[in-house]
């Protein structure tokens, strides 16, 4: 591994050039700056057909279903579209988070639908169908009007209306590279006290007794020998 | 499939005849002929180990192909996770892919970033220089159910999206060198899977340049298991599991991050101010006591070996302290060797249980000096809605009855 | 159970359509939904790995319960042996013993050597302080068929009575301390199994006192496999496998060695003078190239990563040299970390095959300075009838056809 | 692990005393100095009955069979009984080695038969049966006469007639303790030459082509992908 030879010639007979056709077949990713986005277009109207034919059964007619996954649509407002911050994310009391509440980048939606949806038939949509159904989702979220046609030309403008486009931060220490973040500085700082570290101890939260069997009988989830055995959670707690 | 619940009496009685009948009456296996070699060309655990299984957490996900199964940490020893018990996280189900048809492609987001886009067969990848290294993999959402309050009963469910293996494969750097990458401009690497989700994740070029990122085919001496990405997966030490792309089919280098679904909608950490942290990747220093742990019962007072696991996505575990009084006082545990970077470390410490309630905790420290925080310290900065990267100190309450409960302290 | 022989064409063709059909036509797994989590609560290898099995050597033994199955070293990576592929050596067959009924007894050959003979349940042993350590186990008869001349085709059969695991258990010293042993007089330790053969072997107290000998229940994160002694076996690092008593039921301490069947009739090494060496236990420093190795075919010239395993029963592997010209010239290989005492070490080295015949060898050195000998050097001292402790340098002949053959040099 | 407390009190509630009955049930080993040997006796005559009823089916009427295991009896001479060295072990041309050619200690035979034989019913013999069948084996090997009765009293004298009693050595470096051996000194010494180490190279031994499939088809004993594949040994070697 430490020779001075160029890597290209160091491993003769191993690997070959990728062909343009091969690259076209697999290089499908679409970045936030839309690098990789194929040309095409799709209207909200056509998107509705795609949606109702291929998506609604799982995600609900309005993208509201949480039957197979959490809801895609909901929780965003016209004001969010204006500010680029989803206000309800600031409300700790608001239950759940929909996809549209979180996603900052429209490229992410396009790329993911293109590669992975419909769930049971990923990569079966045409490029125009992906544009269309993305448009339909954005329309349900009030990001684009009902008569909108999404295309490679105008998707940049749509980006400027994404409800949570300003909702992301990379100002943290968890990116292991230099390009983003604070360079790896931890946000939480603890110290390793050894003696008399806390004045008193009180329980804040514990698994309630009625839930003790909710994950099945724990006696059956520990081996039959050992320093400890599993509690028989079909019975009331031992006293 | 699970064995019947074990009899709870933990005892070692002498018996009325002046000895344990299990000693006085020789067992069948001392008096007969056993089974042949290679009865199983590929063996299985004892039938008495049927309780040791990976398991989904009831109600956690709506479907079973976009879901999780948890490794039974309460029953594991040392640091190696048996591959059959490795935790699972799939987004569009798992596959058993024919390795002779699997290909790996390398390309640039634009032509100028890679001189020579390439294609490799598995045969070819396995001809290249390989490295073998022990690393933990932890899902970014591990312990995610516990941000607000106690939610699940055992360490299988609190911490079981964690496993550790010896991985073998080719350093990604070597492949990128072969392809002639422009390292000045190409600072981001995209890994892409071949499954339905064709999972994509952005990895920083710095990590690749360090030589740590591996295009792996081997796991614990054999090939990767289908559930873990057979025949090829990306190994990204210290980084959350979702970046360890399974069924790896493609590596792209680029000059910008990719904002993929699992970097823009999931694996983004919601902070109290309503902003999400994006590209949060490192799994910070963390530990958990696995014995005794939630859902277990101590059947006797007396001596116990308290044992657990510690790890850090930033390097080596330097020290682990254990408290049995809810964090008032701590003692330093013994670390089992070898202590390796971005790898699980097993710790052990003596404890004589006096039969009174006890609050058992462990606190790990890594070689950057970082100390695992309490729930209070973590929440003070990050609130309770993050889902990801919960590395708080775990507390187990040993009750007078001997039953151990998952609790959080005020 | 084995998969059909693989097509031999190792190639990466572009294809007539301007691309590999395996790339241009997306595979089923990229276009569909896969299987659910916890489809197997305890997973298995890919169906494409069916060729990777432990196997007996045809004709080696007359019965299959007093026999051996060999680990497929040619297909393994790194240093951890998957427990399902661990080599087997049984004398009276293997058993799946109910661990709740298994007991360990400690006693002295006379009362004065142990204050307090004791009995432990598995529950109790698992409460005691545990250690977890990586060690190889090699049968003393490994490579025994090759003392006189080449006998078997692949490294599975030449070297496959070799495996390596992370073992967890209680240091035997700790148990003996509890029982109050008279270490001055009790210099020998007898381990005894609970199977039909009730295997017995003598171990020196020095090794026990070093803390290295473990009463182990854990192997690679889970319990020992039944074939490897579930629920309890003695781990005697550096010493031949027969001393690692399986189904361990009893430990006796005494003031003399025990002259057991496998120390007086077998595992005794016949020297040229007609005398047998008795109590020969240490597995000396040894290595073998596992890729390429006997029975394999190189299908193309060009670059190959030569990879293999090295180990020493006396300590750590210090260096491994590789020759591709039958020992005329040597280059030093890279060692994969961690390099641990009495543990397998994986080595790798670059090789560009020019298509001409090549003689591939490896030579290991340990931290005592001991150098693995050639067959000539070994035979000059020990002749060819020893059966046990053959640690000579292995030679693989890569023929022009690409086929690799087991050979010995003059 | 490093406290000053006595080990007995350091692990409260773990383990208990073994009882005399338990020790009697399991402490069955018999050492070369006959420590552990229970009192009893058995004649060659009775041993023949035991042998023919319980042993001969596997080991042959004269202990000569190699059907299930290598022969027990054969290869020893009256002279060996006198010298305590089995002469044929010095003859490299003599094929095979029987049990009686190797075993130096009669305790080993007694102990092993007692713990492990008959193979399918170990530990089923009475103490006297073990004495008897051991006597019978020794008689077949001309160590004791046909009218001999082996007992705890005379077994020491029998030891003095074992054909290979002087055939063992512990003068080697492979015992990892101080009580025996040379203290760990290796007998074989090699050095790590790196350049032009041997003048020429010639094959001394190689697997003959006719045996290439003797261990099964090696193509099926290697995985289907890899740097190398397995050779199809059902076919003649490639040329
Ligand atoms: C058979 C069920 C099913 C169908 C049909 C389906 N989806 Fe999905 N969809 C899912 C599941 C399950 C997920 C979550 C996958 C995961 O966890 O990675 C998902 C995820 C998504 C997401 C990402 C949501 C998020 O927050 O991560 C989008 C966007 C989406 N689907 C859009 C579509 C569109 C558009 C279609 C139709 C063209 C469609 N889906 C059809 C089941 C389905
Ligand atoms: C069902 C077959 C069978 C029967 C019956 C049987 N044996 Fe064995 N015996 C074996 C086998 C197989 C071995 C080798 C075991 C091993 O490899 O550890 C063996 C080993 C031995 C050995 C040790 C030989 C050596 O060189 O290691 C002795 C001594 C022996 N038997 C004596 C007896 C006696 C005495 C009896 C009857 C009381 C008996 N056997 C009945 C199959 C049998
Ligand atoms: Ca080629
Ligand atoms: Ca791209
Ligand atoms: Ca994950
Ligand atoms: Ca004894
Ligand atoms: Ca052995
Ligand atoms: Ca007790
Ligand atoms: Co029990
Ligand atoms: Co191939």
CSV table of C-alpha atoms in Angstrom, one decimal, chain A residues 1 7-8 10-19 22-33 35 66-71 85-86 88-94 97-99 101-105 107-109 111-112 115-123 164 166-180 184-209 211-212 214-233 235-239, chain B residues 2-3 5-8 10 48-49 51-52 55 57-58 62-63 65-66 74-75 77 91-92 103 105 107 109-110 115-120 124 127-129 149-154 156-157 174 177-178 188 190 192 195-198 200 202-204 206-207 239 249-250 252 254-261 264-266 268 270 273-282 284 291-292 295-299 304 314 319 321 325-332 359 363 365 370-373 377-378 381-382 385 387 389 397 401 403 405-410:
chain,number,residue,atom,x,y,z
A,1,UNK,CA,0.0,0.0,0.0
A,7,UNK,CA,-2.6,3.7,-8.2
A,8,UNK,CA,-4.0,3.2,-11.8
A,10,UNK,CA,-0.6,-0.7,-9.3
A,11,UNK,CA,-3.5,-3.1,-9.6
A,12,UNK,CA,-3.3,-4.5,-13.2
A,13,UNK,CA,-6.2,-6.5,-14.6
A,14,UNK,CA,-8.6,-5.4,-11.9
A,15,UNK,CA,-11.6,-3.2,-12.7
A,16,UNK,CA,-12.5,-1.5,-16.0
A,17,UNK,CA,-13.8,1.8,-17.3
A,18,UNK,CA,-17.5,2.4,-16.8
A,19,UNK,CA,-19.4,3.0,-20.1
A,22,UNK,CA,-23.8,2.2,-17.6
A,23,UNK,CA,-23.3,5.6,-16.0
A,24,UNK,CA,-26.6,6.7,-17.4
A,25,UNK,CA,-28.4,3.6,-16.0
A,26,UNK,CA,-27.1,4.1,-12.4
A,27,UNK,CA,-26.1,7.7,-11.9
A,28,UNK,CA,-29.6,8.9,-10.9
A,29,UNK,CA,-29.0,11.0,-7.9
A,30,UNK,CA,-30.3,14.6,-7.8
A,31,UNK,CA,-28.5,17.1,-5.6
A,32,UNK,CA,-30.0,20.2,-3.9
A,33,UNK,CA,-28.4,22.3,-6.6
A,35,UNK,CA,-27.1,18.5,-10.5
A,66,UNK,CA,-50.2,7.0,8.8
A,67,UNK,CA,-51.2,3.4,8.0
A,68,UNK,CA,-47.9,2.3,6.4
A,69,UNK,CA,-45.8,5.4,7.2
A,70,UNK,CA,-46.1,8.8,8.8
A,71,UNK,CA,-48.1,11.4,6.9
A,85,UNK,CA,-39.5,28.1,8.6
A,86,UNK,CA,-42.3,25.7,9.6
A,88,UNK,CA,-45.1,24.3,14.2
A,89,UNK,CA,-41.7,22.9,14.6
A,90,UNK,CA,-41.1,25.6,17.2
A,91,UNK,CA,-44.2,24.3,19.2
A,92,UNK,CA,-43.0,21.4,21.3
A,93,UNK,CA,-46.7,20.6,21.9
A,94,UNK,CA,-47.5,19.9,18.2
A,97,UNK,CA,-44.0,15.8,12.0
A,98,UNK,CA,-45.0,15.4,8.4
A,99,UNK,CA,-42.5,15.0,5.6
A,101,UNK,CA,-42.8,20.0,7.6
A,102,UNK,CA,-39.2,18.8,7.6
A,103,UNK,CA,-37.9,18.6,4.0
A,104,UNK,CA,-35.9,21.7,3.2
A,105,UNK,CA,-35.0,20.8,-0.4
A,107,UNK,CA,-34.5,17.9,-4.9
A,108,UNK,CA,-34.8,15.5,-2.0
A,109,UNK,CA,-38.5,14.8,-2.8
A,111,UNK,CA,-34.8,12.2,-6.0
A,112,UNK,CA,-36.4,10.0,-3.4
A,115,UNK,CA,-35.5,6.1,-6.8
A,116,UNK,CA,-37.7,4.5,-4.2
A,117,UNK,CA,-41.4,5.0,-4.9
A,118,UNK,CA,-43.9,3.5,-5.2
A,119,UNK,CA,-42.6,1.4,-2.4
A,120,UNK,CA,-43.3,-2.0,-3.9
A,121,UNK,CA,-42.3,-0.9,-7.4
A,122,UNK,CA,-39.4,1.5,-7.1
A,123,UNK,CA,-38.0,3.1,-10.2
A,164,UNK,CA,-38.9,24.5,5.8
A,166,UNK,CA,-34.6,27.8,6.2
A,167,UNK,CA,-35.2,25.2,8.9
A,168,UNK,CA,-31.9,23.4,8.8
A,169,UNK,CA,-28.6,24.0,10.5
A,170,UNK,CA,-25.2,22.4,10.2
A,171,UNK,CA,-23.8,24.3,13.1
A,172,UNK,CA,-23.0,21.3,15.2
A,173,UNK,CA,-20.1,18.9,16.0
A,174,UNK,CA,-21.4,15.8,14.5
A,175,UNK,CA,-20.1,16.1,10.9
A,176,UNK,CA,-16.8,14.3,10.6
A,177,UNK,CA,-15.3,16.6,8.0
A,178,UNK,CA,-14.3,20.1,7.4
A,179,UNK,CA,-16.9,21.2,4.8
A,180,UNK,CA,-19.7,21.7,7.2
A,184,UNK,CA,-16.4,18.5,15.6
A,185,UNK,CA,-16.8,20.5,18.8
A,186,UNK,CA,-19.4,18.7,21.1
A,187,UNK,CA,-22.4,20.7,22.2
A,188,UNK,CA,-23.0,18.8,25.5
A,189,UNK,CA,-20.3,18.9,28.1
A,190,UNK,CA,-20.3,16.7,31.1
A,191,UNK,CA,-17.6,16.0,33.6
A,192,UNK,CA,-16.6,12.9,35.3
A,193,UNK,CA,-17.3,13.6,39.0
A,194,UNK,CA,-16.6,10.5,41.2
A,195,UNK,CA,-17.8,11.3,44.8
A,196,UNK,CA,-21.0,12.9,46.1
A,197,UNK,CA,-21.9,14.2,42.7
A,198,UNK,CA,-25.6,14.7,43.1
A,199,UNK,CA,-27.3,15.8,46.3
A,200,UNK,CA,-30.3,13.5,46.0
A,201,UNK,CA,-31.8,11.1,43.6
A,202,UNK,CA,-35.5,10.9,42.5
A,203,UNK,CA,-37.2,9.0,39.7
A,204,UNK,CA,-38.6,11.1,36.9
A,205,UNK,CA,-39.9,8.4,34.7
A,206,UNK,CA,-40.3,4.6,34.9
A,207,UNK,CA,-42.0,2.0,32.9
A,208,UNK,CA,-45.5,1.7,34.3
A,209,UNK,CA,-46.5,-1.7,35.6
A,211,UNK,CA,-46.9,-1.9,30.3
A,212,UNK,CA,-44.6,-4.6,31.7
A,214,UNK,CA,-46.2,-4.8,26.3
A,215,UNK,CA,-43.0,-6.2,24.7
A,216,UNK,CA,-43.9,-9.8,25.3
A,217,UNK,CA,-42.9,-12.0,28.2
A,218,UNK,CA,-39.4,-10.9,29.2
A,219,UNK,CA,-38.7,-14.3,30.7
A,220,UNK,CA,-38.7,-15.6,27.2
A,221,UNK,CA,-36.3,-12.9,26.1
A,222,UNK,CA,-33.4,-13.8,28.4
A,223,UNK,CA,-31.5,-17.1,28.3
A,224,UNK,CA,-32.5,-19.8,30.8
A,225,UNK,CA,-29.3,-19.6,32.7
A,226,UNK,CA,-27.3,-16.5,33.7
A,227,UNK,CA,-26.5,-14.1,36.5
A,228,UNK,CA,-30.1,-12.9,36.2
A,229,UNK,CA,-33.1,-14.5,34.6
A,230,UNK,CA,-35.9,-12.7,32.7
A,231,UNK,CA,-38.9,-11.4,34.6
A,232,UNK,CA,-42.1,-13.3,34.0
A,233,UNK,CA,-44.1,-10.3,32.9
A,235,UNK,CA,-47.4,-12.0,36.2
A,236,UNK,CA,-47.7,-9.0,38.4
A,237,UNK,CA,-44.4,-7.7,39.7
A,238,UNK,CA,-42.8,-9.6,42.6
A,239,UNK,CA,-43.0,-7.9,45.9
B,2,UNK,CA,-39.0,-19.2,22.1
B,3,UNK,CA,-38.2,-21.6,24.9
B,5,UNK,CA,-40.0,-19.2,30.6
B,6,UNK,CA,-37.2,-20.3,32.8
B,7,UNK,CA,-37.9,-21.5,36.3
B,8,UNK,CA,-37.0,-18.6,38.5
B,10,UNK,CA,-31.7,-19.6,41.1
B,48,UNK,CA,-31.4,-24.0,25.0
B,49,UNK,CA,-30.5,-20.6,23.6
B,51,UNK,CA,-34.6,-17.1,23.8
B,52,UNK,CA,-31.6,-15.2,22.4
B,55,UNK,CA,-36.7,-8.8,17.9
B,57,UNK,CA,-40.2,-3.5,19.1
B,58,UNK,CA,-44.0,-3.8,19.0
B,62,UNK,CA,-46.1,0.5,10.7
B,63,UNK,CA,-44.6,-1.9,8.3
B,65,UNK,CA,-39.9,-4.0,5.7
B,66,UNK,CA,-39.2,-0.4,6.7
B,74,UNK,CA,-28.8,-8.4,27.6
B,75,UNK,CA,-27.6,-11.9,26.5
B,77,UNK,CA,-20.8,-11.4,25.9
B,91,UNK,CA,-36.0,0.8,4.4
B,92,UNK,CA,-37.4,-1.3,1.6
B,103,UNK,CA,-21.3,-4.7,-9.6
B,105,UNK,CA,-19.5,1.6,-10.0
B,107,UNK,CA,-18.2,8.0,-10.9
B,109,UNK,CA,-20.8,14.2,-10.1
B,110,UNK,CA,-19.1,15.7,-13.0
B,115,UNK,CA,-10.5,10.7,-14.4
B,116,UNK,CA,-11.8,7.2,-14.9
B,117,UNK,CA,-15.2,6.1,-13.9
B,118,UNK,CA,-14.9,2.4,-13.2
B,119,UNK,CA,-16.9,-0.8,-12.8
B,120,UNK,CA,-15.8,-3.7,-10.5
B,124,UNK,CA,-12.2,-8.1,-8.8
B,127,UNK,CA,-8.4,-9.4,-5.5
B,128,UNK,CA,-7.5,-6.0,-4.1
B,129,UNK,CA,-5.6,-5.3,-0.9
B,149,UNK,CA,-39.3,9.5,29.0
B,150,UNK,CA,-38.9,5.8,29.6
B,151,UNK,CA,-40.7,3.9,26.8
B,152,UNK,CA,-39.3,0.3,26.6
B,153,UNK,CA,-38.4,-2.3,29.1
B,154,UNK,CA,-35.1,-3.9,28.3
B,156,UNK,CA,-32.5,-4.9,23.8
B,157,UNK,CA,-35.1,-2.2,23.0
B,174,UNK,CA,-7.7,2.8,-2.7
B,177,UNK,CA,-7.1,6.4,-6.2
B,178,UNK,CA,-7.4,3.9,-8.9
B,188,UNK,CA,-18.1,14.7,-0.6
B,190,UNK,CA,-22.1,9.5,-2.1
B,192,UNK,CA,-25.7,4.2,-3.1
B,195,UNK,CA,-32.0,-2.4,-3.0
B,196,UNK,CA,-35.4,-0.8,-3.7
B,197,UNK,CA,-34.7,2.2,-1.6
B,198,UNK,CA,-31.3,2.5,-3.3
B,200,UNK,CA,-28.0,7.2,-0.5
B,202,UNK,CA,-23.2,11.6,1.9
B,203,UNK,CA,-19.8,10.9,3.6
B,204,UNK,CA,-17.0,13.4,4.0
B,206,UNK,CA,-11.8,13.5,5.1
B,207,UNK,CA,-13.0,10.2,6.5
B,239,UNK,CA,-20.8,7.3,11.9
B,249,UNK,CA,-23.7,-0.5,-6.0
B,250,UNK,CA,-22.2,2.9,-6.5
B,252,UNK,CA,-20.0,9.0,-6.5
B,254,UNK,CA,-18.8,15.4,-5.7
B,255,UNK,CA,-18.2,19.0,-4.6
B,256,UNK,CA,-21.4,19.3,-2.6
B,257,UNK,CA,-23.4,17.2,-0.1
B,258,UNK,CA,-26.4,15.4,-1.6
B,259,UNK,CA,-29.3,16.2,0.7
B,260,UNK,CA,-30.7,12.7,0.4
B,261,UNK,CA,-34.0,11.6,2.0
B,264,UNK,CA,-33.1,16.0,4.8
B,265,UNK,CA,-36.2,14.3,6.2
B,266,UNK,CA,-34.8,11.6,8.5
B,268,UNK,CA,-32.1,15.2,11.1
B,270,UNK,CA,-34.9,18.6,15.9
B,273,UNK,CA,-35.5,26.3,18.5
B,274,UNK,CA,-37.4,24.3,15.9
B,275,UNK,CA,-34.4,23.9,13.6
B,276,UNK,CA,-33.2,20.5,12.5
B,277,UNK,CA,-29.5,19.7,12.6
B,278,UNK,CA,-28.6,18.3,9.2
B,279,UNK,CA,-25.7,15.9,8.4
B,280,UNK,CA,-25.3,15.0,12.1
B,281,UNK,CA,-23.3,11.8,11.6
B,282,UNK,CA,-21.0,11.0,14.5
B,284,UNK,CA,-20.8,10.2,20.4
B,291,UNK,CA,-26.1,-7.1,33.1
B,292,UNK,CA,-28.0,-6.5,35.2
B,295,UNK,CA,-36.5,-6.9,32.6
B,296,UNK,CA,-34.1,-9.1,34.5
B,297,UNK,CA,-34.5,-10.5,38.0
B,298,UNK,CA,-31.7,-10.9,40.6
B,299,UNK,CA,-32.7,-14.0,42.5
B,304,UNK,CA,-22.6,-9.8,40.9
B,314,UNK,CA,-14.6,9.7,17.9
B,319,UNK,CA,-12.6,5.0,30.9
B,321,UNK,CA,-17.3,4.6,35.6
B,325,UNK,CA,-26.5,4.8,43.7
B,326,UNK,CA,-28.0,6.8,40.8
B,327,UNK,CA,-24.8,8.8,40.0
B,328,UNK,CA,-23.9,10.0,43.5
B,329,UNK,CA,-20.7,8.0,43.7
B,330,UNK,CA,-18.8,6.2,40.9
B,331,UNK,CA,-16.1,3.5,40.7
B,332,UNK,CA,-14.0,2.9,37.6
B,359,UNK,CA,-29.7,2.6,40.7
B,363,UNK,CA,-20.6,6.6,32.2
B,365,UNK,CA,-15.3,8.7,28.5
B,370,UNK,CA,-15.5,13.7,26.0
B,371,UNK,CA,-17.7,12.5,28.9
B,372,UNK,CA,-21.1,10.8,28.3
B,373,UNK,CA,-23.8,13.1,29.6
B,377,UNK,CA,-27.2,17.6,30.5
B,378,UNK,CA,-28.3,16.3,27.1
B,381,UNK,CA,-28.9,21.6,25.1
B,382,UNK,CA,-31.0,19.5,22.7
B,385,UNK,CA,-37.6,15.9,20.2
B,387,UNK,CA,-35.0,11.3,18.0
B,389,UNK,CA,-28.1,10.7,18.9
B,397,UNK,CA,-33.4,0.4,39.0
B,401,UNK,CA,-37.8,-7.8,44.7
B,403,UNK,CA,-36.7,-7.1,39.4
B,405,UNK,CA,-36.6,-1.6,35.8
B,406,UNK,CA,-35.8,1.0,33.2
B,407,UNK,CA,-36.0,4.4,34.8
B,408,UNK,CA,-34.9,7.9,34.3
B,409,UNK,CA,-33.9,10.2,37.1
B,410,UNK,CA,-35.1,13.7,37.9
